[in-house]
Coordinates of C-alpha atoms in Angstrom, one line a residue:
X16 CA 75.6 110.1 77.0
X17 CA 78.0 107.2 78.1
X18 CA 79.9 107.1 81.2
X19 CA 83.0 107.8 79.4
X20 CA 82.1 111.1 77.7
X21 CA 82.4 114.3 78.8
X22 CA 79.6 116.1 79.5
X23 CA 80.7 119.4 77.7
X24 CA 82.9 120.3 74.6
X25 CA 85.7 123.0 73.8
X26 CA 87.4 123.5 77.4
X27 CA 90.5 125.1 77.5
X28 CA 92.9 123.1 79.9
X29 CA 96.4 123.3 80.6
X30 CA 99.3 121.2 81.7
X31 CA 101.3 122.5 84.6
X32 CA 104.3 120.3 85.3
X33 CA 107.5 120.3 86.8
X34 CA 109.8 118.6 89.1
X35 CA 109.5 118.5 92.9
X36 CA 109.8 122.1 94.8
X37 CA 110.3 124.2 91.9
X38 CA 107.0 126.1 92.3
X39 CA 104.4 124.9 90.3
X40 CA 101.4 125.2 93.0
X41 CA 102.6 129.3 93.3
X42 CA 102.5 129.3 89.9
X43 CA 99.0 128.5 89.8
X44 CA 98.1 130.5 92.7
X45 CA 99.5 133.5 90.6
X46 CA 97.3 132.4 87.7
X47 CA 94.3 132.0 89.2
X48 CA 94.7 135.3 90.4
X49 CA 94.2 136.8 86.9
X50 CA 91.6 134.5 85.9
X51 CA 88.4 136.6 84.7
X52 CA 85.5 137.5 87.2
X53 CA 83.6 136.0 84.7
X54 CA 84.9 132.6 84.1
X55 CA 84.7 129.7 86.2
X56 CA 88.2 128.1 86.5
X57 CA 89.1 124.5 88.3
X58 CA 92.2 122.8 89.0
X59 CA 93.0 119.2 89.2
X60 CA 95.7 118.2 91.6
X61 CA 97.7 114.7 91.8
X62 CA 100.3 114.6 94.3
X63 CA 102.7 111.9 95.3
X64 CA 101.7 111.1 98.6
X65 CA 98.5 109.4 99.6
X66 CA 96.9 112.4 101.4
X67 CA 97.1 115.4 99.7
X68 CA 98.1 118.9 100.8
X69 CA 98.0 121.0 97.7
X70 CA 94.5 121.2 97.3
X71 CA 94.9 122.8 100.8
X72 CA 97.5 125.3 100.1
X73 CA 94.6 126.3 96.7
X74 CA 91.9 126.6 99.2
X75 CA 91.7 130.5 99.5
X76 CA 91.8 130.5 96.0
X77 CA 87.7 130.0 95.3
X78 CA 88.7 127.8 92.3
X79 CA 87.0 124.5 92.2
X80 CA 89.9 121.8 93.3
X81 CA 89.7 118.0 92.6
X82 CA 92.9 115.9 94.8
X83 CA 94.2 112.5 93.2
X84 CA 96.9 111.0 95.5
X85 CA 99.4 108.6 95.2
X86 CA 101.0 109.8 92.1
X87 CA 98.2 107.9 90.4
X88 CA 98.5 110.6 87.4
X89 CA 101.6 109.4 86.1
X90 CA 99.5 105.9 85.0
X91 CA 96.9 108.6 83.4
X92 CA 95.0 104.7 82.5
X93 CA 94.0 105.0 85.7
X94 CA 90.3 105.2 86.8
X95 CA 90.7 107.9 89.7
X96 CA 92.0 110.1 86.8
X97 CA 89.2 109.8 84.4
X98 CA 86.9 110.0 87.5
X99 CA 88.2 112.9 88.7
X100 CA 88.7 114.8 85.5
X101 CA 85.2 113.5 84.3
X102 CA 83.5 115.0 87.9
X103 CA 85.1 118.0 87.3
X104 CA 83.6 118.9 83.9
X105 CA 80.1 117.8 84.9
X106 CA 79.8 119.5 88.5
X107 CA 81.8 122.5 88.0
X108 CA 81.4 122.8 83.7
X109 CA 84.3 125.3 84.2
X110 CA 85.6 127.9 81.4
X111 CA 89.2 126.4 81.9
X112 CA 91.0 123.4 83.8
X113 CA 94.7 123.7 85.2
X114 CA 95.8 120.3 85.7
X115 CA 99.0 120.2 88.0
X116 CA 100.8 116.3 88.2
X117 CA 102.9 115.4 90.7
X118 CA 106.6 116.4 90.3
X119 CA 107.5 112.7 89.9
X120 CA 104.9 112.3 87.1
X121 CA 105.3 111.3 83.5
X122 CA 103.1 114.5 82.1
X123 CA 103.9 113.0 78.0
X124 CA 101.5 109.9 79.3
X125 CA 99.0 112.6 80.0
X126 CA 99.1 114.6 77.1
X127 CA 98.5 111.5 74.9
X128 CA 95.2 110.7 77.5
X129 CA 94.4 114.3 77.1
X130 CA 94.3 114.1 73.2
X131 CA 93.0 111.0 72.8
X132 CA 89.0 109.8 72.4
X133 CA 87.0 111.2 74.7
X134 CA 89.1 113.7 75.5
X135 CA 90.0 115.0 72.4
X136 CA 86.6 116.2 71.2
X137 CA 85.5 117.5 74.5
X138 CA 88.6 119.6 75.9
X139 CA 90.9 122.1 73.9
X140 CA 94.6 121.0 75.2
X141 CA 96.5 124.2 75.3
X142 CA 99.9 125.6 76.4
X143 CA 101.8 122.9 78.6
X144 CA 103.5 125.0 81.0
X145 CA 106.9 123.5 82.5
X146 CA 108.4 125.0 85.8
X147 CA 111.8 124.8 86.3
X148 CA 114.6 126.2 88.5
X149 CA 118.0 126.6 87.0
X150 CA 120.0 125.8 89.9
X151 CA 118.7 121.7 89.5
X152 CA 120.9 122.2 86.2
X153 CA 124.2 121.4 88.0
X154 CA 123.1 118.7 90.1
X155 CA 123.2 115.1 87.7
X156 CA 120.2 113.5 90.3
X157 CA 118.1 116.2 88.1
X158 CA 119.4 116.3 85.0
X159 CA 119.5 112.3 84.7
X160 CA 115.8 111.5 86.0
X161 CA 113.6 110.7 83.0
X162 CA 110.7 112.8 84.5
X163 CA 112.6 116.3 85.0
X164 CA 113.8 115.5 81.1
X165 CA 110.3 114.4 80.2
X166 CA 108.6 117.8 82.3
X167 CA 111.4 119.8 79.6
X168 CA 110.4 117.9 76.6
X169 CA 106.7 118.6 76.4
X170 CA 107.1 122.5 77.8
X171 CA 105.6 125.0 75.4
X172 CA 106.3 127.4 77.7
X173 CA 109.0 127.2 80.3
X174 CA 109.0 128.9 83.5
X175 CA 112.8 129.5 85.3
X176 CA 111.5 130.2 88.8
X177 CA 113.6 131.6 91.8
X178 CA 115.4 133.7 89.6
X179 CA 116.1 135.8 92.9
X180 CA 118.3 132.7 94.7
X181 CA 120.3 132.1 91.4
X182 CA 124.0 132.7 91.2
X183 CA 125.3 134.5 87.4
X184 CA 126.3 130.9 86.7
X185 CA 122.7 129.6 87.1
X186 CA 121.5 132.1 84.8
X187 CA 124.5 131.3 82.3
X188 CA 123.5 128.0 82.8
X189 CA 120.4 128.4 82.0
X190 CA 120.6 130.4 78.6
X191 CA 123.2 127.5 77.4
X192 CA 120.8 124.9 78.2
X193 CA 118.0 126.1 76.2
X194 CA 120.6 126.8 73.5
X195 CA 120.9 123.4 73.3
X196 CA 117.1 122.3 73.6
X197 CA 116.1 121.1 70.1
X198 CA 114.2 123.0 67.9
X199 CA 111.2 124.2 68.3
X200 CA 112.5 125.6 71.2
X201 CA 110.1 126.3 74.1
X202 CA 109.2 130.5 75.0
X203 CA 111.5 130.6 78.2
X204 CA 110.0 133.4 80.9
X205 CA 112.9 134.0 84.1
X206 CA 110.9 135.3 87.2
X207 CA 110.3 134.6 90.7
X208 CA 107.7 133.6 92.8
X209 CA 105.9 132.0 90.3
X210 CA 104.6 135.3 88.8
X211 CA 103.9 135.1 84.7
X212 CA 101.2 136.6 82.6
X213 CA 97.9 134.0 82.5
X214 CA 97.6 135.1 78.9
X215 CA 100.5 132.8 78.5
X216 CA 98.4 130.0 79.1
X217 CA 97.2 130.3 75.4
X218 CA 100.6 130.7 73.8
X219 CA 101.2 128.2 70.9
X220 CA 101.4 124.3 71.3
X221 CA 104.6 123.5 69.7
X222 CA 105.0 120.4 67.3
X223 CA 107.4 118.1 68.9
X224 CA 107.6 115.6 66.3
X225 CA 107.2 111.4 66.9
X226 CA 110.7 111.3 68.5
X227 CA 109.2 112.9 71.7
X228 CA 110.0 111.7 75.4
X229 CA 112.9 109.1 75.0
X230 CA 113.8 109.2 78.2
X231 CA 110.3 108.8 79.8
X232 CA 109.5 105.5 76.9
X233 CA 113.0 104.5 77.8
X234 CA 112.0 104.6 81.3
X235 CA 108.3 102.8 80.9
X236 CA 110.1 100.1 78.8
X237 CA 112.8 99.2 81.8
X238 CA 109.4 98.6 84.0
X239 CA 107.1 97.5 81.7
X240 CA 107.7 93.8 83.1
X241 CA 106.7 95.5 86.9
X242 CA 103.4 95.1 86.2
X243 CA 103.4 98.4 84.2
X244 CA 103.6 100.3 88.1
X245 CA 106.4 103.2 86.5
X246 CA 108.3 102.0 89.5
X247 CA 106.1 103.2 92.3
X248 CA 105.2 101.0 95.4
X249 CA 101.8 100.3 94.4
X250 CA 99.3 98.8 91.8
X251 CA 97.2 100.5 89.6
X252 CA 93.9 98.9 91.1
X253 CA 94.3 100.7 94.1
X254 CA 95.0 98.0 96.2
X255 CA 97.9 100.1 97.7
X256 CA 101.1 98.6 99.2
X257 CA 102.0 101.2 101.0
X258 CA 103.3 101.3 104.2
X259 CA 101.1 102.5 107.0
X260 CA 103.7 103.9 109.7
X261 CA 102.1 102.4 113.6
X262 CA 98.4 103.7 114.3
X263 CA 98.4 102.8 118.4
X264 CA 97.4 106.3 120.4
X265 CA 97.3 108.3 117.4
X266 CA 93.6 108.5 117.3
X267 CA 92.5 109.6 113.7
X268 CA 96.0 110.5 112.3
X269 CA 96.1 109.0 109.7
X270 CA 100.2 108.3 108.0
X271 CA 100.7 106.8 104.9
X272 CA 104.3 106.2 103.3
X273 CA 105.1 106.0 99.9
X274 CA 108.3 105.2 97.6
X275 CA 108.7 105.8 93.7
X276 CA 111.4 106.7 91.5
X277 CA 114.4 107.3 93.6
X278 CA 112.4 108.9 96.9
X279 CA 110.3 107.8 99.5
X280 CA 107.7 109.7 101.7
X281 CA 105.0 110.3 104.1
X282 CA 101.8 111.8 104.3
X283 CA 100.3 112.6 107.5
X284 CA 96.4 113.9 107.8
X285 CA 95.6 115.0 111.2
X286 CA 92.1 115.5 112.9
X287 CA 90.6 119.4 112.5
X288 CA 90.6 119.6 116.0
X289 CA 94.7 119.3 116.4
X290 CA 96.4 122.4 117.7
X291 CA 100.4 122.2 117.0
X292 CA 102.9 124.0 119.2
X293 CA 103.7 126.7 116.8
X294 CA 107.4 127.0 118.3
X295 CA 107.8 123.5 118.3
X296 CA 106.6 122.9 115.0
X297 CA 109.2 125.9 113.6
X298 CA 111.7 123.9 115.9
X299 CA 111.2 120.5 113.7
X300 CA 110.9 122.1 110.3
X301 CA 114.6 124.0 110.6
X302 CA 116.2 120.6 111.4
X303 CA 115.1 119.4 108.0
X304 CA 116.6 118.7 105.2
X305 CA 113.9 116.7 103.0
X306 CA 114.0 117.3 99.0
X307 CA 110.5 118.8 100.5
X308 CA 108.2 119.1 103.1
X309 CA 104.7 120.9 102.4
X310 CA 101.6 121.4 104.6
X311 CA 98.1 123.4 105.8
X312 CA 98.4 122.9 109.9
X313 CA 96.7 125.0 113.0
X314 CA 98.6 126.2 115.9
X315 CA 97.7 128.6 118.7
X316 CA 98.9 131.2 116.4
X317 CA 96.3 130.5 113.6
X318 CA 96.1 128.2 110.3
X319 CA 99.8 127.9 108.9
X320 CA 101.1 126.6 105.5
X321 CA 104.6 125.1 105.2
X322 CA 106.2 124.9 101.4
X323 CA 109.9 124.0 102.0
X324 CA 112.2 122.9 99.8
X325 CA 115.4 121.0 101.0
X326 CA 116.5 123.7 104.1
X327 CA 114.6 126.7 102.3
X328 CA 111.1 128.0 103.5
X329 CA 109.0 127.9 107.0
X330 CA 106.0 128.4 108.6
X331 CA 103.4 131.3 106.6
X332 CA 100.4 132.5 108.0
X333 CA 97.4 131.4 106.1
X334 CA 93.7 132.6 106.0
X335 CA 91.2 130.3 108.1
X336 CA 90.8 127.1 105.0
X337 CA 87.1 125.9 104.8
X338 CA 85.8 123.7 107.0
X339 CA 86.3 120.6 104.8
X340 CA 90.2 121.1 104.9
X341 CA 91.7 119.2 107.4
X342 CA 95.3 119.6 108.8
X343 CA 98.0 118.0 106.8
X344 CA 101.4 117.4 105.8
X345 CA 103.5 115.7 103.1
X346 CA 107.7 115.3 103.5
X347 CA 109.5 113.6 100.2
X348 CA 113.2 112.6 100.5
X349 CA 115.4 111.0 98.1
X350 CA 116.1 107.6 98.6
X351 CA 119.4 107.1 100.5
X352 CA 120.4 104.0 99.5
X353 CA 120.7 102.4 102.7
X354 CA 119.8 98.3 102.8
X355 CA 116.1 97.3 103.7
X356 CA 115.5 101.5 103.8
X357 CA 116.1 101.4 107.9
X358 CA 117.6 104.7 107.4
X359 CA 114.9 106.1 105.9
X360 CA 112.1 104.5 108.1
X361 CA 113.8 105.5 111.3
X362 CA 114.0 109.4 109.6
X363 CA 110.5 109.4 109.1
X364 CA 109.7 107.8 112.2
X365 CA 111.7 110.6 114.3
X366 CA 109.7 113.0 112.4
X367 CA 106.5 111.7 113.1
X368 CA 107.7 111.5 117.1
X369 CA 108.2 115.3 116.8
X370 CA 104.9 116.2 115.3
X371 CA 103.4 114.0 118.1
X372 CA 105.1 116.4 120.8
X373 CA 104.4 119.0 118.5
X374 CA 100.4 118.5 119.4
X375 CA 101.2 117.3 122.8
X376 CA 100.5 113.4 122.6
X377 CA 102.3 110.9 123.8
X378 CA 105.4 109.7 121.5
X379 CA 105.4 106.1 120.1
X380 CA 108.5 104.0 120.7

């Protein structure tokens, strides 16, 4: 068997996409819960920053979960896609794969991967499932980024999350959008909390036609001449360019930051052995207002997760994560514009000050 086929045939696997915050990792949580007894199920993460944190908040799930970093999904050419997706299906051989892209991804590239040679003979694409929230309908930074308009142009199915923080004319919105979504129109489920039936993971693929994703080939084409890097701050060879915030006294933090399609962030993986103030850390995540800020972190109080979007969410309790699961966090903001990006720099360094005297070590200056 080459090194580029797939070591077993017929696997169901699914697509779930959607743009940043809107719930796709509780979705999956939710669906995994329904999974059969019988049936071995694992789930492919990609996330945007360079460490990852939703494999973490999957942990107490018991499902097999394989973390690719640094958006690296959305160039699905990449090897630590077929890698990962490849060491999936010959360690695990699982009854179904969930694959969940970054919310800044282009999921259209991954379908074409998905149904092209090797994959095509060995894994049974199925259902793409899009999560949405209607309240991103009024606000133009959503409705005019390529990948929210890509994530709606492959759905299948369509999940309209936090249905219980929209206004009437949310959900009016809503129904008048996919009104006007072109034929053949996704199956559109309203719910909260990510909750849908799993069997909705074998609903019908839809045939889009050859006029699919404009606005994601549009979008390719403008940055084809970048080196074909979809407008991220790094090449595809993994030799990242990333900016690696100050390391003096931080011991084995480890802080990464990262900047692609209109927003910039930072990824911070602590040792296992850091213990967080839990007041202070409640203290520094009300003061912000990041498109979001998600994380698996220990205080005295017991293993936390943090799954905030812009000034919604805080600290949960979570059950004790296996030992392989270190302390981490991830905070995503949209790019403000400013010069050079001082602005942003000197945001993400205050937050990194506070962490630090969150855990009690000394701040940088």
């Amino acid at each position: 068997m080459s090194r580029t086929e797939p070591a077993h045939r017929d696997i169901p696997v699914n697509l779930v996409t959607g743009f940043l915050g809107v719930g796709k990792t509780t979705t999956i949580r939710a669906v995994l819960a329904q999974r059969p007894q019988d049936e071995r199920w694992a789930v492919l993460v990609n996330e945007f920053g360079e460490i990852g944190v939703d494999g973490g908040l999957l942990a107490d799930t018991g499902v097999r979960t394989e973390e690719i970093p640094g958006g690296c999904l959305c160039c699905v050419s990449a090897q630590m896609f077929t890698v990962g997706l490849n060491r999936l299906i010959r360690q695990q051989q699982p009854d179904r794969i969930l694959i969940e892209p970054t919310g800044l991804g282009h999921p259209a590239e991954i379908i074409r991967t998905l149904t092209a040679p090797p994959y095509d003979t060995a894994l049974d694409l199925r259902a793409t499932v899009t999560v949405m929230d209607a309240r991103h309908l009024a606000s133009p930074r959503h409705r005019e980024h390529p990948n929210w308009n890509d994530q709606i142009a492959v759905a299948d199915v369509l999940i309209a999350n936090k249905a219980d923080a929209w206004s009437e004319a949310d959900r009016e919105a809503l129904h008048a959008f996919v009104a006007g979504l072109p034929a053949p129109r996704p199956r559109v489920i309203e719910t909260r909390e990510g909750h849908i039936d799993a069997a909705l993971l074998d609903a019908a693929r839809l045939e889009h036609g050859g006029a699919l994703f404009p606005e994601a080939r549009a979008y390719l084409s403008a940055n084809a001449d970048d080196g074909h890097d979809h407008g991220h701050d790094h090449d595809h060879g993994h030799e990242h360019e990333h900016d690696h915030a100050p390391a003096s006294d931080t011991g084995d933090w480890v802080v990464i930051d990262n900047r692609g399609d209109g927003f910039v962030g930072r990824s911070w993986r602590f040792p296992t052995s850091t213990v967080f103030d839990h007041a202070a850390l409640e203290a520094l995540i009300r003061e912000q207002d990041a498109d979001r800020l998600k994380g698996v972190l220990q205080t005295e109080r017991g293993w936390q997760q943090i799954n905030r979007v812009e000034r919604d969410g805080g600290l949960e309790a979570l059950a004790t994560p296996p030992d392989t699961t270190p302390p981490r966090l991830e905070l995503i903001r949209a790019e403000s514009g400013d010069r050079g990006g001082r602005e942003e720099l000197e945001a993400l360094n205050a937050v990194d000050r506070a962490l630090r005297r969150a855990a009690r070590l000394p701040a940088d200056d």
